[in-house]
Amino acid sequence: MTAIPEGPYGNASAPGHPADLLARFQQAVAAAPDRAAVHDERGSLTFAELDRRTAQVGKALTVRGAAPGEHIGVSLPRGADLVVALLAVWRAGAAYVPLDPAYPTERLHAMVRDADIRTLLTADDDDRAWPEGVQTLSLGELPAPADRNPAPPVSTPAHAPAYVIYTSGSTGTPKGVETTRGGVASLLSGLEAAGMYAEEPRVVAWNASVSFDASVQQWARVCRGDTLVVLGEEERTDPARLCEVLDRHGVHDLDLTPSHWHLLRADLLVRAVEGRRLRLFMGGEPVPEPTWRELAAERAGGRLEALNLYGPTECTVDATATWIEGGSPHIGHPLPGVRAHVLDAALRPVADGAEGELFLAGAGVAAGYVGRPALTATRFVADPFAADGTRMYRTGDKVRRRADQALEYLGRIDRQVKIRGYRVELGEIEAALATHPGVATAVVTLHSSPAAGEQLAAYLVAADGTEGSAAVAAASPDALREHLAKTLPQYMLPTAYVTLDALPLTVNGKVDLAALPAPQEAADAAAPPDDAAQDHAPDGEVETLIADVWSEVLGRAHIRADDDFFALGGHSLIALRVVARLKKQLGIAVSSREVYRHPRLRDLAQHVETVRVGR
């Protein structure tokens, strides 16, 4: 094996000087070349095999111009090849830009142009048209790696870009956050120093989307010698299949959002009682107090342990962490290498216990937003407490420092929201709605219902000159949803669309969000009369049962046979509840993917009938 180069940033254990992750990966390969590095639905790769494959792909990327500072697009489905691609980009010294194949083509093309991507790694069967000038490389095009002693990774400085992840933008355009190699090295080093990662190698389930920055904290663990289990789409969304994978591979660590825990808790708690102890890495959204108390009790009983992780994309995934135990929810203390300041509007520290905005500094602070120097200068400001020219990031999060110095999250100072772990700027959805010719103005809010949980609701005023039947058709919920789906990912599509004569205003002329009608009340008011609804009423045992389930999980009083599950507010987590209820009441196992394939109630009922007859 090729001699391992010393990490360009120092040793992993040296405080403030963590080793580059590719140097650590080489050490992991040398220490256990035949140990499993990655499992997916199709098989496994050892550390030696992963080393050879990443070297081969990295070399092919270098030939195509990959180098430190270059952005390489990665558009691959979940699996071992995705891990190979990400490591190969880093091996070539470049930065990866995840391009989720499920995103609308228009959004992907905008990201490719914005990040100036010239080379893109794709799947063998990818037939998507990419912008002119972009060269694609399929991993399947490359022959099996023959070199038993692959060349070491390109030496890459700590300030070089590691990845660009696009987040929702308040002005209507997603913005690319460019982080550094040193920042990622600091992330893993900080979690290790804080005791959040075990010292010995672990088996880690990779659950988060590669377009979500929490994925970095999971997949990059292979660089420290941990074994990755890449969860497939159905495994991520089917509790029974997920638990089977956890058992089959002996998974120790699993990441999830609090919303996901609610659906998995019964299965995971059973396994905890049976002695199969998991460590849960929880993040993406605030932990509700009941969930905190439940997980704290599990930890106190020695059955399960959970962490609460907090951090914006602009600070390389995680900035604070704490064990979920005792007391009430909080986001803990800064990780080693992170400095946290709670400041007022004049950037002065506030007293402990007082509310202020959280500013973060340290090695994890990103380089900034790709191609947006003005926005970068606004959000990344000079750190007056360091006096060394470094910057701090203004998070927009309101916090207070408790007596024990732990930070407590209090909400946002702007209109950014988190929904099922995704960060969403409501202004981006409003800007997209305003491009529809039938919309004069629109406002989007986050609405919470006991049945369906948090969902997005759009309130709009029709454009002048669109009265009558043409206007109704032009600005119907289906037409608006179709219009938004051309540019926005699924999780950003509003559930409810409420047309008003005018948006309510405060005395200051701003939209009075508190005066907006609840979306369900508006939907009930607009519901067709009973005789009209009867023409589309569910018919037969299965349609009626599914309608009852939808009514319960979606909080909808009126469900018709031709209703669309997602148009009514359904999403992946609610689809799991539908599947569970069908199995319980009909004894039929239907995957959540079938709900996606048959979103119309009548079509889903026909599929269920076919499955039942064929048993």
Tab-separated table of N, CA, C and O in Angstrom, residues 59-165:
chain	number	residue	atom	x	y	z
A	59	LYS	N	-9.196	10.210	-10.259
A	59	LYS	CA	-8.265	10.417	-11.370
A	59	LYS	C	-9.008	10.849	-12.627
A	59	LYS	O	-8.562	11.756	-13.355
A	60	ALA	N	-10.176	10.219	-12.878
A	60	ALA	CA	-10.975	10.591	-14.048
A	60	ALA	C	-11.463	12.034	-13.935
A	60	ALA	O	-11.531	12.763	-14.931
A	61	LEU	N	-11.787	12.460	-12.723
A	61	LEU	CA	-12.214	13.846	-12.524
A	61	LEU	C	-11.057	14.815	-12.734
A	61	LEU	O	-11.236	15.890	-13.317
A	62	THR	N	-9.879	14.430	-12.268
A	62	THR	CA	-8.704	15.284	-12.446
A	62	THR	C	-8.415	15.503	-13.924
A	62	THR	O	-8.080	16.616	-14.352
A	63	VAL	N	-8.542	14.439	-14.710
A	63	VAL	CA	-8.339	14.546	-16.157
A	63	VAL	C	-9.315	15.554	-16.762
A	63	VAL	O	-8.997	16.249	-17.730
A	64	ARG	N	-10.509	15.636	-16.168
A	64	ARG	CA	-11.539	16.550	-16.675
A	64	ARG	C	-11.475	17.931	-16.036
A	64	ARG	O	-12.397	18.727	-16.170
A	65	GLY	N	-10.421	18.206	-15.278
A	65	GLY	CA	-10.214	19.557	-14.766
A	65	GLY	C	-10.496	19.771	-13.301
A	65	GLY	O	-10.397	20.897	-12.806
A	66	ALA	N	-10.859	18.700	-12.574
A	66	ALA	CA	-11.119	18.858	-11.145
A	66	ALA	C	-9.838	19.251	-10.417
A	66	ALA	O	-8.766	18.700	-10.675
A	67	ALA	N	-9.959	20.209	-9.508
A	67	ALA	CA	-8.809	20.695	-8.740
A	67	ALA	C	-9.362	21.508	-7.577
A	67	ALA	O	-10.550	21.836	-7.544
A	68	PRO	N	-8.527	21.823	-6.590
A	68	PRO	CA	-9.005	22.664	-5.486
A	68	PRO	C	-9.649	23.947	-6.003
A	68	PRO	O	-9.104	24.626	-6.872
A	69	GLY	N	-10.837	24.246	-5.492
A	69	GLY	CA	-11.583	25.422	-5.922
A	69	GLY	C	-12.646	25.125	-6.956
A	69	GLY	O	-13.565	25.924	-7.154
A	70	GLU	N	-12.560	23.966	-7.647
A	70	GLU	CA	-13.548	23.590	-8.647
A	70	GLU	C	-14.783	22.986	-7.977
A	70	GLU	O	-14.691	22.322	-6.952
A	71	HIS	N	-15.956	23.209	-8.600
A	71	HIS	CA	-17.210	22.624	-8.131
A	71	HIS	C	-17.616	21.488	-9.064
A	71	HIS	O	-17.745	21.694	-10.279
A	72	ILE	N	-17.822	20.297	-8.504
A	72	ILE	CA	-18.220	19.118	-9.278
A	72	ILE	C	-19.636	18.733	-8.875
A	72	ILE	O	-19.922	18.514	-7.694
A	73	GLY	N	-20.528	18.657	-9.853
A	73	GLY	CA	-21.897	18.260	-9.564
A	73	GLY	C	-21.998	16.755	-9.328
A	73	GLY	O	-21.290	15.969	-9.961
A	74	VAL	N	-22.870	16.352	-8.416
A	74	VAL	CA	-23.115	14.932	-8.135
A	74	VAL	C	-24.623	14.713	-8.139
A	74	VAL	O	-25.340	15.236	-7.282
A	75	SER	N	-25.100	13.963	-9.140
A	75	SER	CA	-26.526	13.663	-9.255
A	75	SER	C	-26.691	12.154	-9.340
A	75	SER	O	-26.727	11.572	-10.422
A	76	LEU	N	-26.752	11.517	-8.180
A	76	LEU	CA	-26.811	10.060	-8.090
A	76	LEU	C	-27.860	9.635	-7.075
A	76	LEU	O	-28.093	10.350	-6.085
A	77	PRO	N	-28.478	8.469	-7.276
A	77	PRO	CA	-29.395	7.957	-6.259
A	77	PRO	C	-28.621	7.475	-5.037
A	77	PRO	O	-27.393	7.339	-5.061
A	78	ARG	N	-29.336	7.220	-3.962
A	78	ARG	CA	-28.706	6.761	-2.732
A	78	ARG	C	-28.092	5.379	-2.935
A	78	ARG	O	-28.706	4.494	-3.526
A	79	GLY	N	-26.887	5.194	-2.454
A	79	GLY	CA	-26.220	3.911	-2.588
A	79	GLY	C	-24.721	4.078	-2.425
A	79	GLY	O	-24.205	5.191	-2.226
A	80	ALA	N	-23.986	2.963	-2.538
A	80	ALA	CA	-22.529	2.994	-2.370
A	80	ALA	C	-21.861	3.899	-3.398
A	80	ALA	O	-20.852	4.556	-3.105
A	81	ASP	N	-22.414	3.949	-4.622
A	81	ASP	CA	-21.814	4.800	-5.659
A	81	ASP	C	-21.828	6.274	-5.259
A	81	ASP	O	-20.940	7.037	-5.653
A	82	LEU	N	-22.839	6.669	-4.488
A	82	LEU	CA	-22.891	8.052	-4.032
A	82	LEU	C	-21.734	8.340	-3.075
A	82	LEU	O	-21.089	9.400	-3.164
A	83	VAL	N	-21.430	7.413	-2.189
A	83	VAL	CA	-20.288	7.573	-1.285
A	83	VAL	C	-18.992	7.642	-2.096
A	83	VAL	O	-18.121	8.482	-1.836
A	84	VAL	N	-18.856	6.757	-3.079
A	84	VAL	CA	-17.671	6.765	-3.952
A	84	VAL	C	-17.519	8.125	-4.615
A	84	VAL	O	-16.419	8.703	-4.650
A	85	ALA	N	-18.615	8.659	-5.148
A	85	ALA	CA	-18.549	9.925	-5.871
A	85	ALA	C	-18.114	11.072	-4.959
A	85	ALA	O	-17.252	11.881	-5.326
A	86	LEU	N	-18.699	11.160	-3.776
A	86	LEU	CA	-18.373	12.264	-2.868
A	86	LEU	C	-16.911	12.199	-2.438
A	86	LEU	O	-16.202	13.219	-2.430
A	87	LEU	N	-16.446	11.004	-2.083
A	87	LEU	CA	-15.049	10.850	-1.686
A	87	LEU	C	-14.100	11.123	-2.859
A	87	LEU	O	-13.019	11.697	-2.679
A	88	ALA	N	-14.521	10.706	-4.059
A	88	ALA	CA	-13.668	10.917	-5.239
A	88	ALA	C	-13.495	12.403	-5.533
A	88	ALA	O	-12.406	12.855	-5.911
A	89	VAL	N	-14.554	13.173	-5.370
A	89	VAL	CA	-14.462	14.619	-5.585
A	89	VAL	C	-13.463	15.215	-4.594
A	89	VAL	O	-12.591	16.011	-4.971
A	90	TRP	N	-13.584	14.828	-3.339
A	90	TRP	CA	-12.626	15.315	-2.340
A	90	TRP	C	-11.217	14.827	-2.651
A	90	TRP	O	-10.247	15.540	-2.456
A	91	ARG	N	-11.111	13.594	-3.152
A	91	ARG	CA	-9.798	13.029	-3.456
A	91	ARG	C	-9.103	13.839	-4.543
A	91	ARG	O	-7.874	13.969	-4.556
A	92	ALA	N	-9.904	14.392	-5.459
A	92	ALA	CA	-9.344	15.224	-6.529
A	92	ALA	C	-9.097	16.655	-6.052
A	92	ALA	O	-8.611	17.487	-6.832
A	93	GLY	N	-9.427	16.929	-4.799
A	93	GLY	CA	-9.199	18.257	-4.236
A	93	GLY	C	-10.334	19.231	-4.461
A	93	GLY	O	-10.277	20.379	-4.012
A	94	ALA	N	-11.399	18.788	-5.154
A	94	ALA	CA	-12.496	19.684	-5.523
A	94	ALA	C	-13.604	19.670	-4.475
A	94	ALA	O	-13.513	18.998	-3.452
A	95	ALA	N	-14.666	20.422	-4.754
A	95	ALA	CA	-15.842	20.495	-3.878
A	95	ALA	C	-17.036	19.898	-4.611
A	95	ALA	O	-17.201	20.105	-5.813
A	96	TYR	N	-17.872	19.154	-3.896
A	96	TYR	CA	-19.042	18.561	-4.531
A	96	TYR	C	-20.269	19.447	-4.330
A	96	TYR	O	-20.397	20.171	-3.339
A	97	VAL	N	-21.169	19.381	-5.313
A	97	VAL	CA	-22.446	20.092	-5.250
A	97	VAL	C	-23.543	19.054	-5.450
A	97	VAL	O	-23.703	18.534	-6.556
A	98	PRO	N	-24.293	18.686	-4.395
A	98	PRO	CA	-25.342	17.674	-4.562
A	98	PRO	C	-26.498	18.208	-5.394
A	98	PRO	O	-26.989	19.319	-5.164
A	99	LEU	N	-26.921	17.412	-6.367
A	99	LEU	CA	-28.022	17.762	-7.258
A	99	LEU	C	-29.042	16.623	-7.187
A	99	LEU	O	-28.919	15.621	-7.891
A	100	ASP	N	-29.996	16.766	-6.317
A	100	ASP	CA	-30.973	15.708	-6.057
A	100	ASP	C	-31.763	15.395	-7.327
A	100	ASP	O	-32.419	16.281	-7.880
A	101	PRO	N	-31.725	14.134	-7.817
A	101	PRO	CA	-32.463	13.788	-9.034
A	101	PRO	C	-33.958	14.045	-8.919
A	101	PRO	O	-34.647	14.168	-9.941
A	102	ALA	N	-34.490	14.140	-7.687
A	102	ALA	CA	-35.924	14.370	-7.500
A	102	ALA	C	-36.303	15.840	-7.643
A	102	ALA	O	-37.484	16.174	-7.728
A	103	TYR	N	-35.313	16.744	-7.692
A	103	TYR	CA	-35.610	18.172	-7.795
A	103	TYR	C	-36.095	18.515	-9.203
A	103	TYR	O	-35.733	17.841	-10.183
A	104	PRO	N	-36.879	19.571	-9.351
A	104	PRO	CA	-37.299	20.007	-10.691
A	104	PRO	C	-36.090	20.364	-11.557
A	104	PRO	O	-35.094	20.916	-11.062
A	105	THR	N	-36.178	20.037	-12.839
A	105	THR	CA	-35.072	20.287	-13.760
A	105	THR	C	-34.667	21.753	-13.769
A	105	THR	O	-33.469	22.086	-13.784
A	106	GLU	N	-35.644	22.649	-13.752
A	106	GLU	CA	-35.329	24.085	-13.788
A	106	GLU	C	-34.496	24.495	-12.579
A	106	GLU	O	-33.567	25.295	-12.700
A	107	ARG	N	-34.799	23.928	-11.413
A	107	ARG	CA	-34.036	24.265	-10.209
A	107	ARG	C	-32.616	23.712	-10.305
A	107	ARG	O	-31.644	24.383	-9.938
A	108	LEU	N	-32.486	22.477	-10.792
A	108	LEU	CA	-31.164	21.872	-10.936
A	108	LEU	C	-30.299	22.661	-11.909
A	108	LEU	O	-29.112	22.896	-11.657
A	109	HIS	N	-30.884	23.066	-13.015
A	109	HIS	CA	-30.117	23.835	-14.003
A	109	HIS	C	-29.659	25.164	-13.417
A	109	HIS	O	-28.526	25.614	-13.682
A	110	ALA	N	-30.521	25.799	-12.626
A	110	ALA	CA	-30.135	27.066	-11.998
A	110	ALA	C	-28.961	26.861	-11.043
A	110	ALA	O	-28.042	27.691	-10.984
A	111	MET	N	-28.965	25.760	-10.313
A	111	MET	CA	-27.869	25.463	-9.399
A	111	MET	C	-26.580	25.190	-10.164
A	111	MET	O	-25.496	25.643	-9.767
A	112	VAL	N	-26.675	24.453	-11.267
A	112	VAL	CA	-25.486	24.149	-12.089
A	112	VAL	C	-24.858	25.434	-12.611
A	112	VAL	O	-23.635	25.617	-12.568
A	113	ARG	N	-25.707	26.334	-13.105
A	113	ARG	CA	-25.181	27.601	-13.641
A	113	ARG	C	-24.611	28.471	-12.522
A	113	ARG	O	-23.548	29.080	-12.668
A	114	ASP	N	-25.314	28.529	-11.397
A	114	ASP	CA	-24.881	29.388	-10.295
A	114	ASP	C	-23.539	28.925	-9.733
A	114	ASP	O	-22.677	29.753	-9.402
A	115	ALA	N	-23.353	27.614	-9.625
A	115	ALA	CA	-22.109	27.077	-9.070
A	115	ALA	C	-21.016	26.924	-10.123
A	115	ALA	O	-19.917	26.456	-9.795
A	116	ASP	N	-21.310	27.285	-11.375
A	116	ASP	CA	-20.339	27.187	-12.466
A	116	ASP	C	-19.799	25.757	-12.573
A	116	ASP	O	-18.580	25.533	-12.667
A	117	ILE	N	-20.716	24.803	-12.574
A	117	ILE	CA	-20.342	23.390	-12.668
A	117	ILE	C	-20.041	23.041	-14.121
A	117	ILE	O	-20.845	23.296	-15.015
A	118	ARG	N	-18.868	22.441	-14.338
A	118	ARG	CA	-18.490	22.032	-15.687
A	118	ARG	C	-18.385	20.520	-15.836
A	118	ARG	O	-18.371	19.990	-16.939
A	119	THR	N	-18.306	19.825	-14.700
A	119	THR	CA	-18.257	18.364	-14.719
A	119	THR	C	-19.271	17.837	-13.710
A	119	THR	O	-19.390	18.370	-12.600
A	120	LEU	N	-19.981	16.780	-14.111
A	120	LEU	CA	-21.078	16.288	-13.302
A	120	LEU	C	-21.065	14.763	-13.283
A	120	LEU	O	-21.000	14.122	-14.336
A	121	LEU	N	-21.077	14.175	-12.102
A	121	LEU	CA	-21.155	12.722	-11.948
A	121	LEU	C	-22.614	12.301	-11.925
A	121	LEU	O	-23.413	12.822	-11.133
A	122	THR	N	-22.983	11.338	-12.781
A	122	THR	CA	-24.383	10.910	-12.900
A	122	THR	C	-24.477	9.388	-12.854
A	122	THR	O	-23.470	8.677	-12.907
A	123	ALA	N	-25.723	8.918	-12.779
A	123	ALA	CA	-25.994	7.489	-12.822
A	123	ALA	C	-25.948	6.996	-14.261
A	123	ALA	O	-26.072	7.775	-15.217
A	124	ASP	N	-25.779	5.680	-14.419
A	124	ASP	CA	-25.684	5.097	-15.768
A	124	ASP	C	-26.935	5.370	-16.596
A	124	ASP	O	-26.863	5.544	-17.811
A	125	ASP	N	-28.105	5.387	-15.936
A	125	ASP	CA	-29.369	5.528	-16.664
A	125	ASP	C	-29.900	6.958	-16.656
A	125	ASP	O	-31.068	7.198	-16.956
A	126	ASP	N	-29.051	7.915	-16.313
A	126	ASP	CA	-29.503	9.307	-16.262
A	126	ASP	C	-29.616	9.862	-17.676
A	126	ASP	O	-28.624	9.988	-18.393
A	127	ASP	N	-30.851	10.178	-18.085
A	127	ASP	CA	-31.054	10.731	-19.428
A	127	ASP	C	-31.501	12.185	-19.371
A	127	ASP	O	-32.013	12.732	-20.342
A	128	ARG	N	-31.296	12.819	-18.216
A	128	ARG	CA	-31.677	14.223	-18.073
A	128	ARG	C	-30.766	15.104	-18.929
A	128	ARG	O	-29.563	14.882	-19.018
A	129	ALA	N	-31.346	16.118	-19.548
A	129	ALA	CA	-30.560	17.078	-20.312
A	129	ALA	C	-29.997	18.120	-19.346
A	129	ALA	O	-30.727	18.705	-18.555
A	130	TRP	N	-28.694	18.344	-19.414
A	130	TRP	CA	-28.036	19.321	-18.553
A	130	TRP	C	-27.650	20.539	-19.375
A	130	TRP	O	-27.603	20.471	-20.610
A	131	PRO	N	-27.370	21.657	-18.727
A	131	PRO	CA	-27.016	22.872	-19.474
A	131	PRO	C	-25.842	22.656	-20.415
A	131	PRO	O	-24.964	21.815	-20.170
A	132	GLU	N	-25.813	23.414	-21.480
A	132	GLU	CA	-24.748	23.307	-22.480
A	132	GLU	C	-23.391	23.597	-21.831
A	132	GLU	O	-23.251	24.486	-20.990
A	133	GLY	N	-22.403	22.819	-22.227
A	133	GLY	CA	-21.054	23.010	-21.708
A	133	GLY	C	-20.721	22.146	-20.509
A	133	GLY	O	-19.564	22.126	-20.073
A	134	VAL	N	-21.717	21.429	-19.980
A	134	VAL	CA	-21.478	20.555	-18.828
A	134	VAL	C	-21.147	19.156	-19.332
A	134	VAL	O	-21.908	18.558	-20.101
A	135	GLN	N	-19.995	18.628	-18.927
A	135	GLN	CA	-19.630	17.261	-19.309
A	135	GLN	C	-20.039	16.311	-18.181
A	135	GLN	O	-19.779	16.573	-17.011
A	136	THR	N	-20.710	15.233	-18.546
A	136	THR	CA	-21.161	14.262	-17.557
A	136	THR	C	-20.240	13.042	-17.561
A	136	THR	O	-19.663	12.685	-18.584
A	137	LEU	N	-20.125	12.429	-16.394
A	137	LEU	CA	-19.321	11.223	-16.239
A	137	LEU	C	-20.117	10.227	-15.417
A	137	LEU	O	-20.504	10.512	-14.278
A	138	SER	N	-20.402	9.087	-16.004
A	138	SER	CA	-21.102	8.023	-15.289
A	138	SER	C	-20.081	7.079	-14.688
A	138	SER	O	-19.106	6.701	-15.349
A	139	LEU	N	-20.300	6.706	-13.424
A	139	LEU	CA	-19.368	5.780	-12.774
A	139	LEU	C	-19.315	4.455	-13.514
A	139	LEU	O	-18.298	3.764	-13.509
A	140	GLY	N	-20.425	4.113	-14.191
A	140	GLY	CA	-20.451	2.862	-14.940
A	140	GLY	C	-19.587	2.880	-16.180
A	140	GLY	O	-19.278	1.825	-16.745
A	141	GLU	N	-19.179	4.069	-16.636
A	141	GLU	CA	-18.327	4.173	-17.821
A	141	GLU	C	-16.895	3.721	-17.530
A	141	GLU	O	-16.149	3.376	-18.449
A	142	LEU	N	-16.524	3.748	-16.262
A	142	LEU	CA	-15.135	3.465	-15.908
A	142	LEU	C	-14.922	1.964	-15.704
A	142	LEU	O	-15.752	1.284	-15.118
A	143	PRO	N	-13.809	1.434	-16.160
A	143	PRO	CA	-13.524	0.003	-15.953
A	143	PRO	C	-13.254	-0.270	-14.476
A	143	PRO	O	-13.010	0.651	-13.683
A	144	ALA	N	-13.304	-1.527	-14.116
A	144	ALA	CA	-13.007	-1.893	-12.732
A	144	ALA	C	-11.590	-1.455	-12.379
A	144	ALA	O	-10.667	-1.626	-13.172
A	145	PRO	N	-11.398	-0.871	-11.194
A	145	PRO	CA	-10.054	-0.394	-10.830
A	145	PRO	C	-9.067	-1.543	-10.728
A	145	PRO	O	-9.331	-2.564	-10.085
A	146	ALA	N	-7.911	-1.385	-11.393
A	146	ALA	CA	-6.906	-2.453	-11.401
A	146	ALA	C	-5.733	-2.152	-10.481
A	146	ALA	O	-4.987	-3.050	-10.093
A	147	ASP	N	-5.544	-0.885	-10.137
A	147	ASP	CA	-4.386	-0.475	-9.339
A	147	ASP	C	-4.569	-0.907	-7.883
A	147	ASP	O	-5.467	-0.426	-7.195
A	148	ARG	N	-3.725	-1.833	-7.415
A	148	ARG	CA	-3.807	-2.287	-6.029
A	148	ARG	C	-3.170	-1.299	-5.065
A	148	ARG	O	-3.337	-1.396	-3.861
A	149	ASN	N	-2.419	-0.348	-5.586
A	149	ASN	CA	-1.763	0.671	-4.756
A	149	ASN	C	-2.085	2.058	-5.305
A	149	ASN	O	-1.262	2.681	-5.963
A	150	PRO	N	-3.314	2.501	-5.091
A	150	PRO	CA	-3.722	3.779	-5.685
A	150	PRO	C	-2.928	4.956	-5.150
A	150	PRO	O	-2.397	4.932	-4.036
A	151	ALA	N	-2.843	5.986	-5.979
A	151	ALA	CA	-2.129	7.201	-5.595
A	151	ALA	C	-2.859	7.898	-4.457
A	151	ALA	O	-4.083	7.783	-4.324
A	152	PRO	N	-2.137	8.610	-3.619
A	152	PRO	CA	-2.775	9.315	-2.505
A	152	PRO	C	-3.632	10.470	-3.000
A	152	PRO	O	-3.502	10.906	-4.153
A	153	PRO	N	-4.516	10.999	-2.146
A	153	PRO	CA	-5.353	12.133	-2.549
A	153	PRO	C	-4.520	13.372	-2.854
A	153	PRO	O	-3.380	13.513	-2.395
A	154	VAL	N	-5.114	14.283	-3.621
A	154	VAL	CA	-4.480	15.569	-3.899
A	154	VAL	C	-4.359	16.345	-2.585
A	154	VAL	O	-5.299	16.408	-1.798
A	155	SER	N	-3.197	16.910	-2.320
A	155	SER	CA	-3.018	17.720	-1.117
A	155	SER	C	-3.854	18.986	-1.253
A	155	SER	O	-3.730	19.724	-2.234
A	156	THR	N	-4.720	19.205	-0.276
A	156	THR	CA	-5.696	20.289	-0.379
A	156	THR	C	-5.637	21.173	0.861
A	156	THR	O	-5.705	20.665	1.984
A	157	PRO	N	-5.515	22.478	0.713
A	157	PRO	CA	-5.433	23.363	1.883
A	157	PRO	C	-6.758	23.447	2.639
A	157	PRO	O	-7.830	23.176	2.078
A	158	ALA	N	-6.685	23.824	3.902
A	158	ALA	CA	-7.867	23.871	4.755
A	158	ALA	C	-8.903	24.860	4.256
A	158	ALA	O	-10.110	24.671	4.461
A	159	HIS	N	-8.470	25.926	3.572
A	159	HIS	CA	-9.434	26.936	3.140
A	159	HIS	C	-10.099	26.581	1.813
A	159	HIS	O	-10.992	27.306	1.353
A	160	ALA	N	-9.712	25.477	1.191
A	160	ALA	CA	-10.306	25.086	-0.085
A	160	ALA	C	-11.754	24.644	0.133
A	160	ALA	O	-12.105	24.075	1.171
A	161	PRO	N	-12.635	24.871	-0.846
A	161	PRO	CA	-14.035	24.458	-0.699
A	161	PRO	C	-14.170	22.940	-0.570
A	161	PRO	O	-13.437	22.187	-1.222
A	162	ALA	N	-15.115	22.509	0.260
A	162	ALA	CA	-15.399	21.086	0.443
A	162	ALA	C	-16.699	20.696	-0.255
A	162	ALA	O	-16.802	19.639	-0.878
A	163	TYR	N	-17.717	21.526	-0.125
A	163	TYR	CA	-18.996	21.261	-0.787
A	163	TYR	C	-19.788	22.558	-0.839
A	163	TYR	O	-19.514	23.527	-0.117
A	164	VAL	N	-20.782	22.573	-1.715
A	164	VAL	CA	-21.728	23.686	-1.813
A	164	VAL	C	-23.120	23.092	-1.668
A	164	VAL	O	-23.518	22.232	-2.462
A	165	ILE	N	-23.835	23.509	-0.636
A	165	ILE	CA	-25.205	23.042	-0.437
A	165	ILE	C	-26.144	24.233	-0.570
A	165	ILE	O	-25.923	25.292	0.034
